[in-house]
Amino acid sequence: MHLKDLSSAATTVVGTSLPHESAALHVQGRAAYVDDIAEAAGTLHAALGLSPVAHGRLLSIDLAALRAMPGVVAVYSAADIPGYNNVGPIVHDDPILADREVHYLGQPVFAVIARSRDEARRAAARAKDVLQIEPLPAQLDLRAAHAAGQYVVPPMHLTRSTHPGGVAGAMAAAPHQRSGQFSLGGQEQFYLEGQISYALPQDDGGLKIHCSTQHPSEMQAMVAHALQLDANQVLVECRRMGGGFGGKESQSALFACVAALAAKKLNRPVKLRVDRDDDFLITGRRHGFEFDWQAGFDDSGKLLAVEVTMLGQAGHSADLSPPVLTRAICHLDNAYWLPDVAIHGFLPRTNTQSNTAFRGFGGPQGALVIELIIDQVARQLGLDPLVVRQANWYGQAGSGRDVTPYLQTVVDNIIAPLTDELVASSDYLARRAEVAAFNANSPWLKKGLALTPVKFGISFNVNHFNQAGALVHIYRDGSVLVNHGGTEMGQGLNTKVAQVVAYELGLPLARVRASATDTSKIANTSATAASTGADLNGKAALDAAQKLKKRLAEVAASHWQVAVDQVRFEGNAVLGPDGQHEAFAAIVEQAYVARVQLWSDGFYATPGLHWNRDTLTGRPFYYFAYGAAVSEVLLDRLTGEWRLLRADLLHDVGRSLNQAIDIGQVEGGFVQGMGWLTSEELVWHPQSGKLLTHAPSTYKIPTANDLPHAAGAFTTRLYESDNVEDSIHRSKAVGEPPLLLGFSVFLALRDAAAACGAPGCQPALSAPATPEALLRAVRSVN
């Protein structure tokens, strides 16, 4: 399937390459974000005073000194929160403002409210002078915390065995065994728009909050709990975010609550926009992991037994770490059938930022370790890693090789034909020989090549989050407004939902507009996360549009004296069976005059899901999305510097709703995954616990210059295959799964490092594969 010309006539609306609904606004700089909203008269600005130590007992705050600072109107601490001082979404262990004890360097302790943002920041920067904290021992090492048995939630264990002796018996009976450790770093979301909330008091005592958040309903609930308000007194609105990537799912709550607290107490509008450095220091990010693994396998590389211990770096509190670990466990298998497997998951508590959601939500961490195991098995046996991967693919339904470790049957497996297509289109086999020939004659520059697959489960781990609502309004002029519970963070969700409604009503996309996400319109929404945005909200909007379509069809059928099922909607018109024809707006006007309701709600809940949190078994995913990537790299063994020479991506999005948007998501996910595994390194000071990489000067995200420059060296294609499940127009989610395509870059770098040593060597390469890490890996095989 190839990208269609964006200028082509979009007669079907769904399935065509239409521009993002805000594309022109983005490139012209006219797209309005929270900080672009015109400030109401009397607006004040907030800043947060942060703990200067990683762990300690909070003895006092010199509030008088802060209040005497220029421009300061008020200063608030935990004692000023009238309700519940907590923003922990699962475990109530995460205070809005620290109370009695501080748990990480950067934790908010007080909030300064001032006439200007600069005055608020200057006062908040005095935290070190006004806070009296008795230092306590700080736990900064993940493995040490595990050894001490310090966890944010109890450990998780999943075992599935087909061997009479269990996993240990299968391991002992395997012809070959291998074991190892793997360190995998975290990743900063680095959304271009930082955390921000703007709270405005309403005349009835309520609050309206403009918040850059992926979860308006949770912000509403957290603010209501903190301020002892009913939820109906708090309205949260989000028109768009400048990126979220999971970092604004739960952790936007602290900022919303502080802005709301000040606005409520002062009865004045209050904006809280944190500096980028403070954003890094306050918020969490993708969980880093430590892995201990053991694998048993046969001469062909077929995995007979796998045992993995996962240590996820939760930080000081639980946040979303339990479901992140659950998803990591459920993605250990990736695209491979594991007959005997034992997975042990732990979330040690450390005195660092509480880590949270990030694109993939634990799935990438779990899947990467099995890819590393496959790579090590192949090198030990002297086989091409692709051959070993193919030997371990899941089989088709009913093959006996179709059940995951958590006992979900894989009924939609397309990994073999998808990778076969990529092997052919990327010339993988010929290039493998070319890479070997190059390396044999190049002592200092080494090439590496890798093909890696993706199998990613789509749905929230928590069953009741898999629901969505929508409202669709038809106005008398025939234009349509759609509102849904999802949030737009640049991924094109509003565009896709509008396409669904336009297609159902037979309208051009220009006649359908998506409005801001608003808790007063759609209540009790789920976060826009887990790649479910289009699946859930698209289906809910479709439900609403179908109800309206039926009402309008009844009006037209009555007018023409024909059967309702003979009425069609297309081309901005309503058509009858015998050439009858009316403009869509004309039928709408007839419906209005006939007092027919021209707005409707819609609702959708994903069917067939169930999950047992105690046994870690069930059907947590509605379907799987698949993909594969081939990457070729060039490594300088003397400096550790490297370049991506070529990347070929093939990804399964089912029946695409919008090919242009989907290809953009695939490419963006690949680059973000590559950045995580190569350049994005998080470093904490080993004694103080301060995050040292807290700005663009020290934390390096990938740029366009990191992609191949040669013509045809970066290709992305969509795999043509309908979703077997009844998803929206048989499409598949595309937000998170493509991030795993970046695995191919990391394993290509490992392949290049291996070329620096003897055949069968195993480079000790950790992630991210920075130049320093690559040099260590090269030295490990010399």
mmCIF file with all atom_site columns, N, CA, C and O in Angstrom, residues 81-125:
data_model
loop_
_atom_site.group_PDB
_atom_site.id
_atom_site.type_symbol
_atom_site.label_atom_id
_atom_site.label_alt_id
_atom_site.label_comp_id
_atom_site.label_asym_id
_atom_site.label_entity_id
_atom_site.label_seq_id
_atom_site.pdbx_PDB_ins_code
_atom_site.Cartn_x
_atom_site.Cartn_y
_atom_site.Cartn_z
_atom_site.occupancy
_atom_site.B_iso_or_equiv
_atom_site.pdbx_formal_charge
_atom_site.auth_seq_id
_atom_site.auth_comp_id
_atom_site.auth_asym_id
_atom_site.auth_atom_id
_atom_site.pdbx_PDB_model_num
ATOM 1   N N  . ILE A 1 81  ? -3.979 22.884 51.354 1.00 0.00 ? 81  ILE A N  1
ATOM 2   C CA . ILE A 1 81  ? -4.855 22.091 50.487 1.00 0.00 ? 81  ILE A CA 1
ATOM 3   C C  . ILE A 1 81  ? -6.048 21.624 51.319 1.00 0.00 ? 81  ILE A C  1
ATOM 4   O O  . ILE A 1 81  ? -5.883 20.863 52.272 1.00 0.00 ? 81  ILE A O  1
ATOM 5   N N  . PRO A 1 82  ? -7.246 22.051 51.002 1.00 0.00 ? 82  PRO A N  1
ATOM 6   C CA . PRO A 1 82  ? -8.391 21.743 51.861 1.00 0.00 ? 82  PRO A CA 1
ATOM 7   C C  . PRO A 1 82  ? -8.855 20.290 51.778 1.00 0.00 ? 82  PRO A C  1
ATOM 8   O O  . PRO A 1 82  ? -9.447 19.778 52.717 1.00 0.00 ? 82  PRO A O  1
ATOM 9   N N  . GLY A 1 83  ? -8.597 19.644 50.675 1.00 0.00 ? 83  GLY A N  1
ATOM 10  C CA . GLY A 1 83  ? -9.060 18.276 50.487 1.00 0.00 ? 83  GLY A CA 1
ATOM 11  C C  . GLY A 1 83  ? -7.928 17.278 50.536 1.00 0.00 ? 83  GLY A C  1
ATOM 12  O O  . GLY A 1 83  ? -7.074 17.314 51.428 1.00 0.00 ? 83  GLY A O  1
ATOM 13  N N  . TYR A 1 84  ? -7.905 16.395 49.549 1.00 0.00 ? 84  TYR A N  1
ATOM 14  C CA . TYR A 1 84  ? -6.978 15.283 49.544 1.00 0.00 ? 84  TYR A CA 1
ATOM 15  C C  . TYR A 1 84  ? -5.695 15.675 48.828 1.00 0.00 ? 84  TYR A C  1
ATOM 16  O O  . TYR A 1 84  ? -5.702 15.989 47.640 1.00 0.00 ? 84  TYR A O  1
ATOM 17  N N  . ASN A 1 85  ? -4.582 15.645 49.541 1.00 0.00 ? 85  ASN A N  1
ATOM 18  C CA . ASN A 1 85  ? -3.281 16.014 48.992 1.00 0.00 ? 85  ASN A CA 1
ATOM 19  C C  . ASN A 1 85  ? -2.665 14.797 48.291 1.00 0.00 ? 85  ASN A C  1
ATOM 20  O O  . ASN A 1 85  ? -1.720 14.187 48.779 1.00 0.00 ? 85  ASN A O  1
ATOM 21  N N  . ASN A 1 86  ? -3.220 14.480 47.125 1.00 0.00 ? 86  ASN A N  1
ATOM 22  C CA . ASN A 1 86  ? -2.736 13.292 46.416 1.00 0.00 ? 86  ASN A CA 1
ATOM 23  C C  . ASN A 1 86  ? -3.089 13.372 44.939 1.00 0.00 ? 86  ASN A C  1
ATOM 24  O O  . ASN A 1 86  ? -4.188 13.784 44.569 1.00 0.00 ? 86  ASN A O  1
ATOM 25  N N  . VAL A 1 87  ? -2.130 12.977 44.093 1.00 0.00 ? 87  VAL A N  1
ATOM 26  C CA . VAL A 1 87  ? -2.395 12.842 42.664 1.00 0.00 ? 87  VAL A CA 1
ATOM 27  C C  . VAL A 1 87  ? -1.982 11.461 42.169 1.00 0.00 ? 87  VAL A C  1
ATOM 28  O O  . VAL A 1 87  ? -1.828 11.242 40.967 1.00 0.00 ? 87  VAL A O  1
ATOM 29  N N  . GLY A 1 88  ? -1.814 10.506 43.068 1.00 0.00 ? 88  GLY A N  1
ATOM 30  C CA . GLY A 1 88  ? -1.503 9.142  42.660 1.00 0.00 ? 88  GLY A CA 1
ATOM 31  C C  . GLY A 1 88  ? -2.712 8.519  41.984 1.00 0.00 ? 88  GLY A C  1
ATOM 32  O O  . GLY A 1 88  ? -3.772 8.387  42.612 1.00 0.00 ? 88  GLY A O  1
ATOM 33  N N  . PRO A 1 89  ? -2.616 8.102  40.715 1.00 0.00 ? 89  PRO A N  1
ATOM 34  C CA . PRO A 1 89  ? -3.789 7.601  40.001 1.00 0.00 ? 89  PRO A CA 1
ATOM 35  C C  . PRO A 1 89  ? -4.237 6.217  40.431 1.00 0.00 ? 89  PRO A C  1
ATOM 36  O O  . PRO A 1 89  ? -5.384 5.843  40.209 1.00 0.00 ? 89  PRO A O  1
ATOM 37  N N  . ILE A 1 90  ? -3.342 5.434  41.029 1.00 0.00 ? 90  ILE A N  1
ATOM 38  C CA . ILE A 1 90  ? -3.687 4.069  41.440 1.00 0.00 ? 90  ILE A CA 1
ATOM 39  C C  . ILE A 1 90  ? -3.497 3.905  42.940 1.00 0.00 ? 90  ILE A C  1
ATOM 40  O O  . ILE A 1 90  ? -4.444 3.604  43.668 1.00 0.00 ? 90  ILE A O  1
ATOM 41  N N  . VAL A 1 91  ? -2.281 4.106  43.414 1.00 0.00 ? 91  VAL A N  1
ATOM 42  C CA . VAL A 1 91  ? -1.971 4.066  44.843 1.00 0.00 ? 91  VAL A CA 1
ATOM 43  C C  . VAL A 1 91  ? -1.897 5.508  45.324 1.00 0.00 ? 91  VAL A C  1
ATOM 44  O O  . VAL A 1 91  ? -1.317 6.364  44.665 1.00 0.00 ? 91  VAL A O  1
ATOM 45  N N  . HIS A 1 92  ? -2.478 5.793  46.453 1.00 0.00 ? 92  HIS A N  1
ATOM 46  C CA . HIS A 1 92  ? -2.530 7.165  46.958 1.00 0.00 ? 92  HIS A CA 1
ATOM 47  C C  . HIS A 1 92  ? -1.244 7.495  47.717 1.00 0.00 ? 92  HIS A C  1
ATOM 48  O O  . HIS A 1 92  ? -1.245 7.665  48.939 1.00 0.00 ? 92  HIS A O  1
ATOM 49  N N  . ASP A 1 93  ? -0.150 7.571  46.981 1.00 0.00 ? 93  ASP A N  1
ATOM 50  C CA . ASP A 1 93  ? 1.163  7.748  47.598 1.00 0.00 ? 93  ASP A CA 1
ATOM 51  C C  . ASP A 1 93  ? 1.949  8.891  46.961 1.00 0.00 ? 93  ASP A C  1
ATOM 52  O O  . ASP A 1 93  ? 3.169  8.941  47.078 1.00 0.00 ? 93  ASP A O  1
ATOM 53  N N  . ASP A 1 94  ? 1.249  9.812  46.303 1.00 0.00 ? 94  ASP A N  1
ATOM 54  C CA . ASP A 1 94  ? 1.947  10.851 45.550 1.00 0.00 ? 94  ASP A CA 1
ATOM 55  C C  . ASP A 1 94  ? 1.342  12.214 45.878 1.00 0.00 ? 94  ASP A C  1
ATOM 56  O O  . ASP A 1 94  ? 0.357  12.640 45.270 1.00 0.00 ? 94  ASP A O  1
ATOM 57  N N  . PRO A 1 95  ? 1.908  12.952 46.840 1.00 0.00 ? 95  PRO A N  1
ATOM 58  C CA . PRO A 1 95  ? 1.306  14.223 47.252 1.00 0.00 ? 95  PRO A CA 1
ATOM 59  C C  . PRO A 1 95  ? 1.443  15.307 46.186 1.00 0.00 ? 95  PRO A C  1
ATOM 60  O O  . PRO A 1 95  ? 2.381  15.301 45.385 1.00 0.00 ? 95  PRO A O  1
ATOM 61  N N  . ILE A 1 96  ? 0.498  16.230 46.192 1.00 0.00 ? 96  ILE A N  1
ATOM 62  C CA . ILE A 1 96  ? 0.582  17.404 45.319 1.00 0.00 ? 96  ILE A CA 1
ATOM 63  C C  . ILE A 1 96  ? 1.769  18.251 45.748 1.00 0.00 ? 96  ILE A C  1
ATOM 64  O O  . ILE A 1 96  ? 2.638  18.603 44.937 1.00 0.00 ? 96  ILE A O  1
ATOM 65  N N  . LEU A 1 97  ? 1.812  18.586 47.010 1.00 0.00 ? 97  LEU A N  1
ATOM 66  C CA . LEU A 1 97  ? 2.946  19.279 47.624 1.00 0.00 ? 97  LEU A CA 1
ATOM 67  C C  . LEU A 1 97  ? 3.442  18.434 48.784 1.00 0.00 ? 97  LEU A C  1
ATOM 68  O O  . LEU A 1 97  ? 2.641  17.880 49.550 1.00 0.00 ? 97  LEU A O  1
ATOM 69  N N  . ALA A 1 98  ? 4.738  18.315 48.901 1.00 0.00 ? 98  ALA A N  1
ATOM 70  C CA . ALA A 1 98  ? 5.337  17.442 49.915 1.00 0.00 ? 98  ALA A CA 1
ATOM 71  C C  . ALA A 1 98  ? 4.857  17.808 51.307 1.00 0.00 ? 98  ALA A C  1
ATOM 72  O O  . ALA A 1 98  ? 4.748  18.993 51.656 1.00 0.00 ? 98  ALA A O  1
ATOM 73  N N  . ASP A 1 99  ? 4.591  16.781 52.096 1.00 0.00 ? 99  ASP A N  1
ATOM 74  C CA . ASP A 1 99  ? 4.081  16.985 53.457 1.00 0.00 ? 99  ASP A CA 1
ATOM 75  C C  . ASP A 1 99  ? 4.881  16.111 54.412 1.00 0.00 ? 99  ASP A C  1
ATOM 76  O O  . ASP A 1 99  ? 4.866  14.869 54.313 1.00 0.00 ? 99  ASP A O  1
ATOM 77  N N  . ARG A 1 100 ? 5.633  16.742 55.299 1.00 0.00 ? 100 ARG A N  1
ATOM 78  C CA . ARG A 1 100 ? 6.432  16.086 56.341 1.00 0.00 ? 100 ARG A CA 1
ATOM 79  C C  . ARG A 1 100 ? 7.697  15.407 55.811 1.00 0.00 ? 100 ARG A C  1
ATOM 80  O O  . ARG A 1 100 ? 8.685  15.337 56.519 1.00 0.00 ? 100 ARG A O  1
ATOM 81  N N  . GLU A 1 101 ? 7.689  14.917 54.593 1.00 0.00 ? 101 GLU A N  1
ATOM 82  C CA . GLU A 1 101 ? 8.860  14.223 54.067 1.00 0.00 ? 101 GLU A CA 1
ATOM 83  C C  . GLU A 1 101 ? 8.986  14.509 52.572 1.00 0.00 ? 101 GLU A C  1
ATOM 84  O O  . GLU A 1 101 ? 7.979  14.613 51.871 1.00 0.00 ? 101 GLU A O  1
ATOM 85  N N  . VAL A 1 102 ? 10.227 14.660 52.117 1.00 0.00 ? 102 VAL A N  1
ATOM 86  C CA . VAL A 1 102 ? 10.466 14.814 50.681 1.00 0.00 ? 102 VAL A CA 1
ATOM 87  C C  . VAL A 1 102 ? 11.111 13.524 50.178 1.00 0.00 ? 102 VAL A C  1
ATOM 88  O O  . VAL A 1 102 ? 11.894 12.884 50.883 1.00 0.00 ? 102 VAL A O  1
ATOM 89  N N  . HIS A 1 103 ? 10.757 13.140 48.942 1.00 0.00 ? 103 HIS A N  1
ATOM 90  C CA . HIS A 1 103 ? 11.136 11.822 48.447 1.00 0.00 ? 103 HIS A CA 1
ATOM 91  C C  . HIS A 1 103 ? 12.025 11.834 47.211 1.00 0.00 ? 103 HIS A C  1
ATOM 92  O O  . HIS A 1 103 ? 12.485 10.779 46.777 1.00 0.00 ? 103 HIS A O  1
ATOM 93  N N  . TYR A 1 104 ? 12.264 13.007 46.626 1.00 0.00 ? 104 TYR A N  1
ATOM 94  C CA . TYR A 1 104 ? 13.218 13.074 45.517 1.00 0.00 ? 104 TYR A CA 1
ATOM 95  C C  . TYR A 1 104 ? 13.636 14.514 45.300 1.00 0.00 ? 104 TYR A C  1
ATOM 96  O O  . TYR A 1 104 ? 12.919 15.456 45.679 1.00 0.00 ? 104 TYR A O  1
ATOM 97  N N  . LEU A 1 105 ? 14.812 14.692 44.741 1.00 0.00 ? 105 LEU A N  1
ATOM 98  C CA . LEU A 1 105 ? 15.306 16.027 44.464 1.00 0.00 ? 105 LEU A CA 1
ATOM 99  C C  . LEU A 1 105 ? 14.523 16.582 43.277 1.00 0.00 ? 105 LEU A C  1
ATOM 100 O O  . LEU A 1 105 ? 14.595 16.039 42.176 1.00 0.00 ? 105 LEU A O  1
ATOM 101 N N  . GLY A 1 106 ? 13.793 17.657 43.535 1.00 0.00 ? 106 GLY A N  1
ATOM 102 C CA . GLY A 1 106 ? 12.912 18.220 42.525 1.00 0.00 ? 106 GLY A CA 1
ATOM 103 C C  . GLY A 1 106 ? 11.449 18.113 42.895 1.00 0.00 ? 106 GLY A C  1
ATOM 104 O O  . GLY A 1 106 ? 10.587 18.616 42.173 1.00 0.00 ? 106 GLY A O  1
ATOM 105 N N  . GLN A 1 107 ? 11.143 17.458 44.022 1.00 0.00 ? 107 GLN A N  1
ATOM 106 C CA . GLN A 1 107 ? 9.747  17.315 44.416 1.00 0.00 ? 107 GLN A CA 1
ATOM 107 C C  . GLN A 1 107 ? 9.173  18.671 44.825 1.00 0.00 ? 107 GLN A C  1
ATOM 108 O O  . GLN A 1 107 ? 9.771  19.401 45.631 1.00 0.00 ? 107 GLN A O  1
ATOM 109 N N  . PRO A 1 108 ? 8.000  19.065 44.305 1.00 0.00 ? 108 PRO A N  1
ATOM 110 C CA . PRO A 1 108 ? 7.385  20.337 44.708 1.00 0.00 ? 108 PRO A CA 1
ATOM 111 C C  . PRO A 1 108 ? 7.023  20.341 46.193 1.00 0.00 ? 108 PRO A C  1
ATOM 112 O O  . PRO A 1 108 ? 6.401  19.390 46.692 1.00 0.00 ? 108 PRO A O  1
ATOM 113 N N  . VAL A 1 109 ? 7.428  21.405 46.872 1.00 0.00 ? 109 VAL A N  1
ATOM 114 C CA . VAL A 1 109 ? 7.165  21.544 48.307 1.00 0.00 ? 109 VAL A CA 1
ATOM 115 C C  . VAL A 1 109 ? 6.205  22.706 48.571 1.00 0.00 ? 109 VAL A C  1
ATOM 116 O O  . VAL A 1 109 ? 5.369  22.642 49.456 1.00 0.00 ? 109 VAL A O  1
ATOM 117 N N  . PHE A 1 110 ? 6.327  23.770 47.800 1.00 0.00 ? 110 PHE A N  1
ATOM 118 C CA . PHE A 1 110 ? 5.425  24.917 47.967 1.00 0.00 ? 110 PHE A CA 1
ATOM 119 C C  . PHE A 1 110 ? 5.178  25.553 46.607 1.00 0.00 ? 110 PHE A C  1
ATOM 120 O O  . PHE A 1 110 ? 5.894  25.293 45.626 1.00 0.00 ? 110 PHE A O  1
ATOM 121 N N  . ALA A 1 111 ? 4.149  26.372 46.551 1.00 0.00 ? 111 ALA A N  1
ATOM 122 C CA . ALA A 1 111 ? 3.800  27.097 45.326 1.00 0.00 ? 111 ALA A CA 1
ATOM 123 C C  . ALA A 1 111 ? 3.778  28.586 45.621 1.00 0.00 ? 111 ALA A C  1
ATOM 124 O O  . ALA A 1 111 ? 3.162  29.021 46.599 1.00 0.00 ? 111 ALA A O  1
ATOM 125 N N  . VAL A 1 112 ? 4.456  29.353 44.783 1.00 0.00 ? 112 VAL A N  1
ATOM 126 C CA . VAL A 1 112 ? 4.473  30.809 44.900 1.00 0.00 ? 112 VAL A CA 1
ATOM 127 C C  . VAL A 1 112 ? 3.532  31.379 43.843 1.00 0.00 ? 112 VAL A C  1
ATOM 128 O O  . VAL A 1 112 ? 3.577  30.977 42.684 1.00 0.00 ? 112 VAL A O  1
ATOM 129 N N  . ILE A 1 113 ? 2.687  32.309 44.263 1.00 0.00 ? 113 ILE A N  1
ATOM 130 C CA . ILE A 1 113 ? 1.773  32.987 43.345 1.00 0.00 ? 113 ILE A CA 1
ATOM 131 C C  . ILE A 1 113 ? 2.180  34.450 43.299 1.00 0.00 ? 113 ILE A C  1
ATOM 132 O O  . ILE A 1 113 ? 2.252  35.112 44.344 1.00 0.00 ? 113 ILE A O  1
ATOM 133 N N  . ALA A 1 114 ? 2.453  34.939 42.092 1.00 0.00 ? 114 ALA A N  1
ATOM 134 C CA . ALA A 1 114 ? 2.944  36.313 41.966 1.00 0.00 ? 114 ALA A CA 1
ATOM 135 C C  . ALA A 1 114 ? 2.280  37.011 40.786 1.00 0.00 ? 114 ALA A C  1
ATOM 136 O O  . ALA A 1 114 ? 1.571  36.391 39.990 1.00 0.00 ? 114 ALA A O  1
ATOM 137 N N  . ARG A 1 115 ? 2.570  38.324 40.672 1.00 0.00 ? 115 ARG A N  1
ATOM 138 C CA . ARG A 1 115 ? 1.956  39.116 39.608 1.00 0.00 ? 115 ARG A CA 1
ATOM 139 C C  . ARG A 1 115 ? 2.468  38.723 38.220 1.00 0.00 ? 115 ARG A C  1
ATOM 140 O O  . ARG A 1 115 ? 1.753  38.832 37.238 1.00 0.00 ? 115 ARG A O  1
ATOM 141 N N  . SER A 1 116 ? 3.714  38.268 38.170 1.00 0.00 ? 116 SER A N  1
ATOM 142 C CA . SER A 1 116 ? 4.294  37.863 36.886 1.00 0.00 ? 116 SER A CA 1
ATOM 143 C C  . SER A 1 116 ? 4.976  36.506 37.051 1.00 0.00 ? 116 SER A C  1
ATOM 144 O O  . SER A 1 116 ? 5.318  36.088 38.164 1.00 0.00 ? 116 SER A O  1
ATOM 145 N N  . ARG A 1 117 ? 5.192  35.865 35.926 1.00 0.00 ? 117 ARG A N  1
ATOM 146 C CA . ARG A 1 117 ? 5.845  34.552 35.957 1.00 0.00 ? 117 ARG A CA 1
ATOM 147 C C  . ARG A 1 117 ? 7.283  34.682 36.450 1.00 0.00 ? 117 ARG A C  1
ATOM 148 O O  . ARG A 1 117 ? 7.756  33.841 37.234 1.00 0.00 ? 117 ARG A O  1
ATOM 149 N N  . ASP A 1 118 ? 7.992  35.697 36.014 1.00 0.00 ? 118 ASP A N  1
ATOM 150 C CA . ASP A 1 118 ? 9.379  35.867 36.446 1.00 0.00 ? 118 ASP A CA 1
ATOM 151 C C  . ASP A 1 118 ? 9.470  36.101 37.947 1.00 0.00 ? 118 ASP A C  1
ATOM 152 O O  . ASP A 1 118 ? 10.362 35.557 38.621 1.00 0.00 ? 118 ASP A O  1
ATOM 153 N N  . GLU A 1 119 ? 8.556  36.901 38.487 1.00 0.00 ? 119 GLU A N  1
ATOM 154 C CA . GLU A 1 119 ? 8.581  37.147 39.940 1.00 0.00 ? 119 GLU A CA 1
ATOM 155 C C  . GLU A 1 119 ? 8.273  35.869 40.707 1.00 0.00 ? 119 GLU A C  1
ATOM 156 O O  . GLU A 1 119 ? 8.893  35.600 41.751 1.00 0.00 ? 119 GLU A O  1
ATOM 157 N N  . ALA A 1 120 ? 7.342  35.081 40.201 1.00 0.00 ? 120 ALA A N  1
ATOM 158 C CA . ALA A 1 120 ? 7.039  33.811 40.866 1.00 0.00 ? 120 ALA A CA 1
ATOM 159 C C  . ALA A 1 120 ? 8.240  32.872 40.824 1.00 0.00 ? 120 ALA A C  1
ATOM 160 O O  . ALA A 1 120 ? 8.569  32.216 41.823 1.00 0.00 ? 120 ALA A O  1
ATOM 161 N N  . ARG A 1 121 ? 8.913  32.811 39.695 1.00 0.00 ? 121 ARG A N  1
ATOM 162 C CA . ARG A 1 121 ? 10.069 31.914 39.563 1.00 0.00 ? 121 ARG A CA 1
ATOM 163 C C  . ARG A 1 121 ? 11.229 32.369 40.448 1.00 0.00 ? 121 ARG A C  1
ATOM 164 O O  . ARG A 1 121 ? 11.933 31.542 41.027 1.00 0.00 ? 121 ARG A O  1
ATOM 165 N N  . ARG A 1 122 ? 11.445 33.675 40.525 1.00 0.00 ? 122 ARG A N  1
ATOM 166 C CA . ARG A 1 122 ? 12.540 34.162 41.379 1.00 0.00 ? 122 ARG A CA 1
ATOM 167 C C  . ARG A 1 122 ? 12.305 33.785 42.839 1.00 0.00 ? 122 ARG A C  1
ATOM 168 O O  . ARG A 1 122 ? 13.235 33.388 43.558 1.00 0.00 ? 122 ARG A O  1
ATOM 169 N N  . ALA A 1 123 ? 11.066 33.903 43.275 1.00 0.00 ? 123 ALA A N  1
ATOM 170 C CA . ALA A 1 123 ? 10.767 33.538 44.662 1.00 0.00 ? 123 ALA A CA 1
ATOM 171 C C  . ALA A 1 123 ? 10.889 32.030 44.869 1.00 0.00 ? 123 ALA A C  1
ATOM 172 O O  . ALA A 1 123 ? 11.462 31.563 45.863 1.00 0.00 ? 123 ALA A O  1
ATOM 173 N N  . ALA A 1 124 ? 10.363 31.241 43.928 1.00 0.00 ? 124 ALA A N  1
ATOM 174 C CA . ALA A 1 124 ? 10.426 29.786 44.064 1.00 0.00 ? 124 ALA A CA 1
ATOM 175 C C  . ALA A 1 124 ? 11.853 29.286 44.047 1.00 0.00 ? 124 ALA A C  1
ATOM 176 O O  . ALA A 1 124 ? 12.173 28.261 44.678 1.00 0.00 ? 124 ALA A O  1
ATOM 177 N N  . ALA A 1 125 ? 12.742 30.002 43.363 1.00 0.00 ? 125 ALA A N  1
ATOM 178 C CA . ALA A 1 125 ? 14.144 29.585 43.279 1.00 0.00 ? 125 ALA A CA 1
ATOM 179 C C  . ALA A 1 125 ? 14.856 29.682 44.622 1.00 0.00 ? 125 ALA A C  1
ATOM 180 O O  . ALA A 1 125 ? 15.972 29.162 44.770 1.00 0.00 ? 125 ALA A O  1
#
